[in-house]
CSV table of C-alpha atoms in Angstrom, one decimal:
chain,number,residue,atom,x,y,z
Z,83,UNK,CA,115.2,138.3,15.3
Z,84,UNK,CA,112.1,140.2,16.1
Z,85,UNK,CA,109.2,138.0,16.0
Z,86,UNK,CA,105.4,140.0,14.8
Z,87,UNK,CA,102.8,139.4,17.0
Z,88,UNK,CA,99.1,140.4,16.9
Z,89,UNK,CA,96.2,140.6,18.7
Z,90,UNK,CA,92.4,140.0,18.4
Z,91,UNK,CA,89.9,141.5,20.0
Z,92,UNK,CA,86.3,140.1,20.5
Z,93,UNK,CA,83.0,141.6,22.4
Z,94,UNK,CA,79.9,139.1,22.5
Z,95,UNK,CA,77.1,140.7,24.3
Z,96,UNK,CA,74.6,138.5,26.2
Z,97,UNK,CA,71.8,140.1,28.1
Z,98,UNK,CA,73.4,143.3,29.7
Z,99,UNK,CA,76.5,142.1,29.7
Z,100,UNK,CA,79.2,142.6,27.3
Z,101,UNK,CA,82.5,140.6,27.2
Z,102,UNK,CA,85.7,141.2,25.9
Z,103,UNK,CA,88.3,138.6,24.7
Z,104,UNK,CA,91.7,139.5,24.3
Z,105,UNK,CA,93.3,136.7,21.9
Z,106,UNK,CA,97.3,136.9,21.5
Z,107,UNK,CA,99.1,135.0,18.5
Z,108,UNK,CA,102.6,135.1,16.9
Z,109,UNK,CA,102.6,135.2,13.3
Z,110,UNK,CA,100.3,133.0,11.0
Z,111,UNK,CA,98.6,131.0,14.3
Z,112,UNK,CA,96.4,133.7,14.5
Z,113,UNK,CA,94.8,132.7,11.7
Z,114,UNK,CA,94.1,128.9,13.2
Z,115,UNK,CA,92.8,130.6,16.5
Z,116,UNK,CA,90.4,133.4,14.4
Z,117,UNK,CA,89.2,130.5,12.5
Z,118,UNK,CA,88.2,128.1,15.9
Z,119,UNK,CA,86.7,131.3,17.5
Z,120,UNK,CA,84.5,132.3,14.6
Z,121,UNK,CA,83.2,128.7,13.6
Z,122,UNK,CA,80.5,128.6,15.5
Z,123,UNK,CA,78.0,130.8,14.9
Z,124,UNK,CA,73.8,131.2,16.1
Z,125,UNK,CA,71.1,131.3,13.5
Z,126,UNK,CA,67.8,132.4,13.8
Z,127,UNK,CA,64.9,131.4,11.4
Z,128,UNK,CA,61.5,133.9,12.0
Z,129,UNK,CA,58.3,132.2,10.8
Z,130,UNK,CA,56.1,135.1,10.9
Z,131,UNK,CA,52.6,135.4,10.6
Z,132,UNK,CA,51.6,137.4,7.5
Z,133,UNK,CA,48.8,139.7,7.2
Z,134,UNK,CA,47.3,142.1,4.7
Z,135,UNK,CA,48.5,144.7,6.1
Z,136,UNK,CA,51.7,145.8,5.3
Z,137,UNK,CA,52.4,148.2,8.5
Z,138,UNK,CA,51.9,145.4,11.2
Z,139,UNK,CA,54.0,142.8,8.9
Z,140,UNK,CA,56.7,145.3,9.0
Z,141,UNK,CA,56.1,146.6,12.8
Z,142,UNK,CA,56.3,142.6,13.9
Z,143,UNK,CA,59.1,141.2,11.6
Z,144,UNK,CA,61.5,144.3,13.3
Z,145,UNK,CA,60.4,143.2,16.7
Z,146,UNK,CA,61.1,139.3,16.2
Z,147,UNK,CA,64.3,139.9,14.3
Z,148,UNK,CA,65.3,142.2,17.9
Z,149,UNK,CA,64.3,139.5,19.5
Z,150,UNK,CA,66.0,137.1,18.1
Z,151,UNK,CA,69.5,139.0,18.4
Z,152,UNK,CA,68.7,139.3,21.9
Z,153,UNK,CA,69.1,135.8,21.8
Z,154,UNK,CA,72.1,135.4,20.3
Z,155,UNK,CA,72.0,135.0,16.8
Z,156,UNK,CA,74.1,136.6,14.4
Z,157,UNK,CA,72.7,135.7,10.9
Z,158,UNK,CA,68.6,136.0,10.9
Z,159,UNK,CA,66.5,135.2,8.4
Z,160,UNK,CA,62.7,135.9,7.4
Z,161,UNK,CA,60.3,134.4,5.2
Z,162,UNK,CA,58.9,134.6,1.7
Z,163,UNK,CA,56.8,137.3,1.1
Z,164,UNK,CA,56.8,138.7,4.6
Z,165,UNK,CA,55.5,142.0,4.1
Z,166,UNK,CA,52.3,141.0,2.3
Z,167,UNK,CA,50.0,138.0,1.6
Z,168,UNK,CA,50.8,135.6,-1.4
Z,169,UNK,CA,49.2,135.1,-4.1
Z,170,UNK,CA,49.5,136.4,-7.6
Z,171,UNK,CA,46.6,138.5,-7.2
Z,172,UNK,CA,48.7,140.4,-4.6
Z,173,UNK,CA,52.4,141.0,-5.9
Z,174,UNK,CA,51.2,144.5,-7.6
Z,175,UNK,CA,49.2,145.9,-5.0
Z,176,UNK,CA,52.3,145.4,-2.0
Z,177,UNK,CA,55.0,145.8,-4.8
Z,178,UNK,CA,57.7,148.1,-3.9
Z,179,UNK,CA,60.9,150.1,-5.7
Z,180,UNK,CA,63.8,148.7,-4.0
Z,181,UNK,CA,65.1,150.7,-1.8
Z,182,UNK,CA,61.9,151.5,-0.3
Z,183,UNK,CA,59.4,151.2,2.9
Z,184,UNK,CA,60.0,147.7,3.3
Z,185,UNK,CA,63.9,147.2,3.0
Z,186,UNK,CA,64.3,151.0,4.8
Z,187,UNK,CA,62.6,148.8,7.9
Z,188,UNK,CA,65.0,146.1,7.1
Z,189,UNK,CA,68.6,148.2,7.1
Z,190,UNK,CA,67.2,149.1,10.4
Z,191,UNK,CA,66.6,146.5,11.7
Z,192,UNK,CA,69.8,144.8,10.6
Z,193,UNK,CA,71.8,147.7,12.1
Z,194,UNK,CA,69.7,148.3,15.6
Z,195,UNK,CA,70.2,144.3,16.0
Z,196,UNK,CA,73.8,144.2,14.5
Z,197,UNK,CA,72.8,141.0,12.6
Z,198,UNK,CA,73.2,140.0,9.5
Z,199,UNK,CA,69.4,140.0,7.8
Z,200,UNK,CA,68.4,137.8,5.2
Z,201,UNK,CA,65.3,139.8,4.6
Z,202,UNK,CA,63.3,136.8,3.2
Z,203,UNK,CA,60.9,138.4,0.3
Z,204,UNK,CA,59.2,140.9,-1.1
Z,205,UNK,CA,57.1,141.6,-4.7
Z,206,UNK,CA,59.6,144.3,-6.4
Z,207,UNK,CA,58.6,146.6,-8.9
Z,208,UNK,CA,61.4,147.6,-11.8
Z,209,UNK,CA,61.3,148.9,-15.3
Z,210,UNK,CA,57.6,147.5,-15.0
Z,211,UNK,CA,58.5,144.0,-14.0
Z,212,UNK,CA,57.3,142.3,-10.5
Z,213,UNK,CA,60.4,140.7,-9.0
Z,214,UNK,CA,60.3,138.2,-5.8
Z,215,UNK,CA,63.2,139.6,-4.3
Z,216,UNK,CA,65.1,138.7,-1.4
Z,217,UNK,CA,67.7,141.9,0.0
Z,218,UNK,CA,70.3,141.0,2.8
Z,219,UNK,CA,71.5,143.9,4.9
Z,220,UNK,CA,74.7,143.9,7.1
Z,221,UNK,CA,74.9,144.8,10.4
Z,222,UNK,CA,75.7,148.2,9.9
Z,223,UNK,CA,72.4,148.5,8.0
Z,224,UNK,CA,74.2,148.3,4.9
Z,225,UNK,CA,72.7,146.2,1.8
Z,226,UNK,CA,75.2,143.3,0.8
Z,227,UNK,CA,73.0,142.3,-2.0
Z,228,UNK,CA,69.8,141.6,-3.9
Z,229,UNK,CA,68.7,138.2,-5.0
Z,230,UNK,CA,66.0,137.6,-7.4
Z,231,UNK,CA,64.0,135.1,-7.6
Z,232,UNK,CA,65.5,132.9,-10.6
Z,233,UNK,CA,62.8,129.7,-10.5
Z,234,UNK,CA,59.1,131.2,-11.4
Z,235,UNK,CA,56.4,129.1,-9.6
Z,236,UNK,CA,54.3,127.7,-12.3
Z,237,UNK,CA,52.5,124.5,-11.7
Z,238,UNK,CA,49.8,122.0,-11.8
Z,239,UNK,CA,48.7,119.3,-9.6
Z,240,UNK,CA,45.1,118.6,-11.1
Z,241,UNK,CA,43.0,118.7,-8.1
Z,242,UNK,CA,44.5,120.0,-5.7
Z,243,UNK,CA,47.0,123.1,-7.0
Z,244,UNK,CA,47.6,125.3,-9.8
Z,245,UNK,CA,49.9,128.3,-9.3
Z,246,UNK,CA,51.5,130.5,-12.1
Z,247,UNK,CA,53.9,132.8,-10.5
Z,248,UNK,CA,54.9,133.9,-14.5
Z,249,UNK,CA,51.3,135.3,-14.9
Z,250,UNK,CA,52.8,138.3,-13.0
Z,251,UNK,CA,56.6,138.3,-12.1
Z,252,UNK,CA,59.7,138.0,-14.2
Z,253,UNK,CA,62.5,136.1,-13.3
Z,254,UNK,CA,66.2,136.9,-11.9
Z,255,UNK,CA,68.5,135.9,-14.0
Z,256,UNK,CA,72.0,135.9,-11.4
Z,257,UNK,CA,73.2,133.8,-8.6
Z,258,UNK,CA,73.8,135.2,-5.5
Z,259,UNK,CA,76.1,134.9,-2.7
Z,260,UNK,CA,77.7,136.8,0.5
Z,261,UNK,CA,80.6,136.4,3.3
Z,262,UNK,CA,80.0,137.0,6.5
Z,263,UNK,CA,82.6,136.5,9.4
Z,264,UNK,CA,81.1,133.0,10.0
Z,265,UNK,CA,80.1,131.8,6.9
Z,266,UNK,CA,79.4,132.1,3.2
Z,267,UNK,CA,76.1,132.2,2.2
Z,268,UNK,CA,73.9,131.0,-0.7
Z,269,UNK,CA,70.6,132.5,-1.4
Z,270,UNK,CA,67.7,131.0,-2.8
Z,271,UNK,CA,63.6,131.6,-3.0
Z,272,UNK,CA,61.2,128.9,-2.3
Z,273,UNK,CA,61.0,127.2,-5.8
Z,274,UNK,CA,64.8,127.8,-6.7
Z,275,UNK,CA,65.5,124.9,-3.8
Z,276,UNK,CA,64.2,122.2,-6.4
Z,277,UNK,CA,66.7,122.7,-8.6
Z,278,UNK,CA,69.7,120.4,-7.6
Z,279,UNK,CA,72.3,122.6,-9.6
Z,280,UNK,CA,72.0,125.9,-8.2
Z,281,UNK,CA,72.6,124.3,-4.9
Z,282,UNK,CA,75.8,123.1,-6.8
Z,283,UNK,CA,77.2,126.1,-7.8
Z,284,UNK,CA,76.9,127.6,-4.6
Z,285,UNK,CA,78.6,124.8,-2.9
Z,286,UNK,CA,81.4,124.2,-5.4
Z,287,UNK,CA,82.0,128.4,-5.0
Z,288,UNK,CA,82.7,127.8,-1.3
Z,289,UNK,CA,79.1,128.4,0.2
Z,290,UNK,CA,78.5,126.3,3.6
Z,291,UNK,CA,74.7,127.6,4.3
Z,292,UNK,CA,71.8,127.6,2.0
Z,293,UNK,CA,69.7,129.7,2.9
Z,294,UNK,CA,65.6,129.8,1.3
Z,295,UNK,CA,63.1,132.3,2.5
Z,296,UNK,CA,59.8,129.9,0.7
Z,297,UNK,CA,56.3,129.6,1.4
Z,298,UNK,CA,55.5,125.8,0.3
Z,299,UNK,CA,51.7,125.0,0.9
Z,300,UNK,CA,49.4,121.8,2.3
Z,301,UNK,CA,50.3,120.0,-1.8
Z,302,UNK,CA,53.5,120.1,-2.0
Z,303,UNK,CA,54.7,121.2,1.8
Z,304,UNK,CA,54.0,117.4,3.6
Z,305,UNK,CA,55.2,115.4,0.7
Z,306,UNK,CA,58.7,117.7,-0.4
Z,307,UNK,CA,59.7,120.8,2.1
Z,308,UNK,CA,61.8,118.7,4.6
Z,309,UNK,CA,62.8,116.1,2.2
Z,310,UNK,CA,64.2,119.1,-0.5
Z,311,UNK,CA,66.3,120.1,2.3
Z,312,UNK,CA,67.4,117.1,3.5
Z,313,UNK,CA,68.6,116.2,-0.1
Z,314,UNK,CA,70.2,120.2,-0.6
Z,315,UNK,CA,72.1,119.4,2.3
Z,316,UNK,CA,73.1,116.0,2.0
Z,317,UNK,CA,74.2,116.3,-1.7
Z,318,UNK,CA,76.8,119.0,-0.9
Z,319,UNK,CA,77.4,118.9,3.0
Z,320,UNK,CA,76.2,122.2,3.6
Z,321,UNK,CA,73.7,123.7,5.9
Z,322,UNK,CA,70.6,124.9,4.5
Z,323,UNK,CA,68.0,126.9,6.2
Z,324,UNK,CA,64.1,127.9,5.2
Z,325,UNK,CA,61.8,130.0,6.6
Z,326,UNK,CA,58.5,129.8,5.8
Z,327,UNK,CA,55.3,132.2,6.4
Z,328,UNK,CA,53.4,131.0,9.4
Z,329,UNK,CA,50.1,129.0,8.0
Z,330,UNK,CA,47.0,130.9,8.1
Z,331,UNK,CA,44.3,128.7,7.0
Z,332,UNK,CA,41.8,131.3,6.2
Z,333,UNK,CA,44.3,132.8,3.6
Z,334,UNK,CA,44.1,132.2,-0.5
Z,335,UNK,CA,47.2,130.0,-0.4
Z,336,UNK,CA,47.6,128.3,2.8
Z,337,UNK,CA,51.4,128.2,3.9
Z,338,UNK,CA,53.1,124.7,5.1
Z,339,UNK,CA,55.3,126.6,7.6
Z,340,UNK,CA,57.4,124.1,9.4
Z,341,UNK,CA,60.8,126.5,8.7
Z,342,UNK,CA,63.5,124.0,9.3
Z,343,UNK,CA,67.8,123.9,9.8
Z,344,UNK,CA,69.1,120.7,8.5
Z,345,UNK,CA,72.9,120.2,9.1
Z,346,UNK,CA,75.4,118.3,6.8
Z,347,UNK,CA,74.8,115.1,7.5
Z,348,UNK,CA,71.5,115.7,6.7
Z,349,UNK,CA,69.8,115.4,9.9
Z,350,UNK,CA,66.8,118.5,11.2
Z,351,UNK,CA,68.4,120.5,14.2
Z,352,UNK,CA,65.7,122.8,13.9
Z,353,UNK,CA,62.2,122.7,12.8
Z,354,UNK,CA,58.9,125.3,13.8
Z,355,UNK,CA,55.1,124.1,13.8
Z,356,UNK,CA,52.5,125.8,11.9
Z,357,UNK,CA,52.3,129.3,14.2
Z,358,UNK,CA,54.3,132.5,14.3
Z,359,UNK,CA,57.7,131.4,15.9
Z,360,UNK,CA,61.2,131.7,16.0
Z,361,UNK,CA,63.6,128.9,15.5
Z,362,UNK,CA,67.7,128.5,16.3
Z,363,UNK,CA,70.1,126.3,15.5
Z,364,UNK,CA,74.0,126.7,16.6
Z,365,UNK,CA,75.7,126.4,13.3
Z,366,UNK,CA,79.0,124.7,14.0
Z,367,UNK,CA,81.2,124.6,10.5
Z,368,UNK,CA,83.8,122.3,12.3
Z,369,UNK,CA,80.8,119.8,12.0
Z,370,UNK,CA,80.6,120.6,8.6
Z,371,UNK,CA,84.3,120.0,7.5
Z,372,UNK,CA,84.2,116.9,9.8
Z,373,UNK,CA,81.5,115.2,7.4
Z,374,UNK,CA,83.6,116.3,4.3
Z,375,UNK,CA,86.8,114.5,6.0
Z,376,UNK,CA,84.4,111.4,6.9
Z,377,UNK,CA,82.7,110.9,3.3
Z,378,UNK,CA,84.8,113.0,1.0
Z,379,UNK,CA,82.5,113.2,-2.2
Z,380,UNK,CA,84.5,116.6,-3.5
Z,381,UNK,CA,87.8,115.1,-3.9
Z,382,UNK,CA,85.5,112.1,-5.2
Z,383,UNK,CA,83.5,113.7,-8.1
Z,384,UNK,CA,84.7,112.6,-11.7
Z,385,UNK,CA,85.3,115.7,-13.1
Z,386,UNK,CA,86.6,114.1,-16.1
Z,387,UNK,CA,83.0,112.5,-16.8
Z,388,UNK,CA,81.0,115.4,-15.6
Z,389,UNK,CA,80.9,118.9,-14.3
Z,390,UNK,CA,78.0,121.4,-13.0
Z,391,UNK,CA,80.4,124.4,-13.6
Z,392,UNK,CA,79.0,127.0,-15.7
Z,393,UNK,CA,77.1,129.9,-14.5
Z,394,UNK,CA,75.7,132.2,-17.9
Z,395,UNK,CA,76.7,136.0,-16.7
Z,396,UNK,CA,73.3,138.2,-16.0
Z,397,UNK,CA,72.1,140.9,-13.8
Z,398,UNK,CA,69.2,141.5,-11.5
């Protein structure tokens, strides 16, 4: 009997130097051993400072995402907003058609740095609607998807904050997910990670990183950033990722910063300061299905008493 046998090839690049991994298997192993290899996988989180103009955001977000695949990482993501300041009083003047200046720089980017690019935010013009929209590009500068912002930002502290993102945008009104090699991916913006259900759905439709591009500020950024994504995390054993504007306290809304990677079990393995930065964290999803094994709350869940299941079908 003849016996199929296949092989895979892999090239990592580090530095100058490029190596090539020749993997042999017979039959259906090869799926076991393509699965160990691509587990692991390096993420990159770029806190960038924000300015108001949009030429130097662009010119410095393309040169930290290079330099962040020069490091390594194969998924990078960028922060809310990163092309222009925030602020309600700004989302018309730096809006954009999509495609358009800002995501042209980021399918660049993406395929110059063969990384997959999470390209945070930016204030989207359609049909006369404002959008906060997030666009992921492929590594061959292709774009896998656009994710609008589904939570508007409309609230009141008395004293210290009031914010009504509704005065000017329009919500999206569709979840939004991707595969990469590694990983599937959820996406979120900023205000969408306080709502406990859409983290749900992503996980129950096999997403192991939550990603949110979000630009918290000095309210609601000490008391509820980390401790969201703590919870996100903990609640469906996924990773979950934010990157945040660097703070710039001479701005109209003052960023939090402190972009942050927070594992399964909950615990930060990553966290910037206030300033411009880039973060990493090695996301390893054999952690991940190790804390399912250990506490094993999806075979646990009483579907019989309660479900979050239903997604209501929409567009944009």
């Amino acid at each position: 009997a003849l016996t199929r046998c296949f092989c895979l090839e892999l090239t990592a690049a580090r530095g100058g130097d490029s190596i090539t991994v020749r993997l042999w298997a017979a039959g259906m192993s090869l799926l076991s051993t393509a699965t160990k290899v691509m587990s692991k996988f390096r993420l990159a989180v770029v806190q960038l400072q924000v300015t108001r103009v949009k030429a130097d955001n662009l010119s410095r977000a393309r040169r930290l995402v290079k330099e962040a695949a020069d490091e390594g990482s194969k998924v990078v993501l960028l922060p809310e907003c990163f092309n222009s300041p925030y602020g309600t009083s700004f989302f018309s003047t730096y809006a954009e058609r999509i495609p358009g200046e800002s995501t042209q720089m980021l399918s660049e980017a993406a395929r110059e740095s063969g990384v997959y690019l999470v390209g945070g935010s930016i204030p989207e013009e359609d049909g006369g609607k404002l959008y906060n929209s997030c666009v992921v590009f492929g590594p061959d500068g292709g774009m896998i998807l656009k994710h609008r912002k589904i939570h508007l930002f409309d609230i009141n502290i008395p004293g210290k904050i009031c914010f009504q993102e509704s005065e000017t945008l329009s919500p999206g009104n569709s979840l939004s997910m991707f595969d990469t090699p590694y990983c599937k991916v959820g996406v979120g913006i900023c205000y969408d990670m306080r709502f406990a259900e859409l983290a749900q759905l992503y996980s129950r439709s096999g997403c192991q990183l939550l990603v949110y591009p979000g630009a918290f500020n000095m309210t609601t950024g000490p008391a509820h950033w980390e401790l969201l994504q703590r919870a996100r995390a903990l609640d469906n054993q996924v990773f979950v990722a934010t990157a945040s504007p660097a703070r710039d306290e001479t701005a109209s809304y003052v960023a939090w910063g402190h972009s942050t990677v927070v594992n399964p079990w909950g615990e930060v393995i990553s966290k910037a300061g206030a300033e411009e930065t880039i973060i990493y964290a090695n996301i390893d999803l054999q952690h991940l299905a190790d804390v399912r094994q250990q506490i094993p709350i999806t075979s646990q869940r009483r579907s019989d008493l309660y479900s979050v299941a239903s997604v209501q079908a929409g567009s944009g």
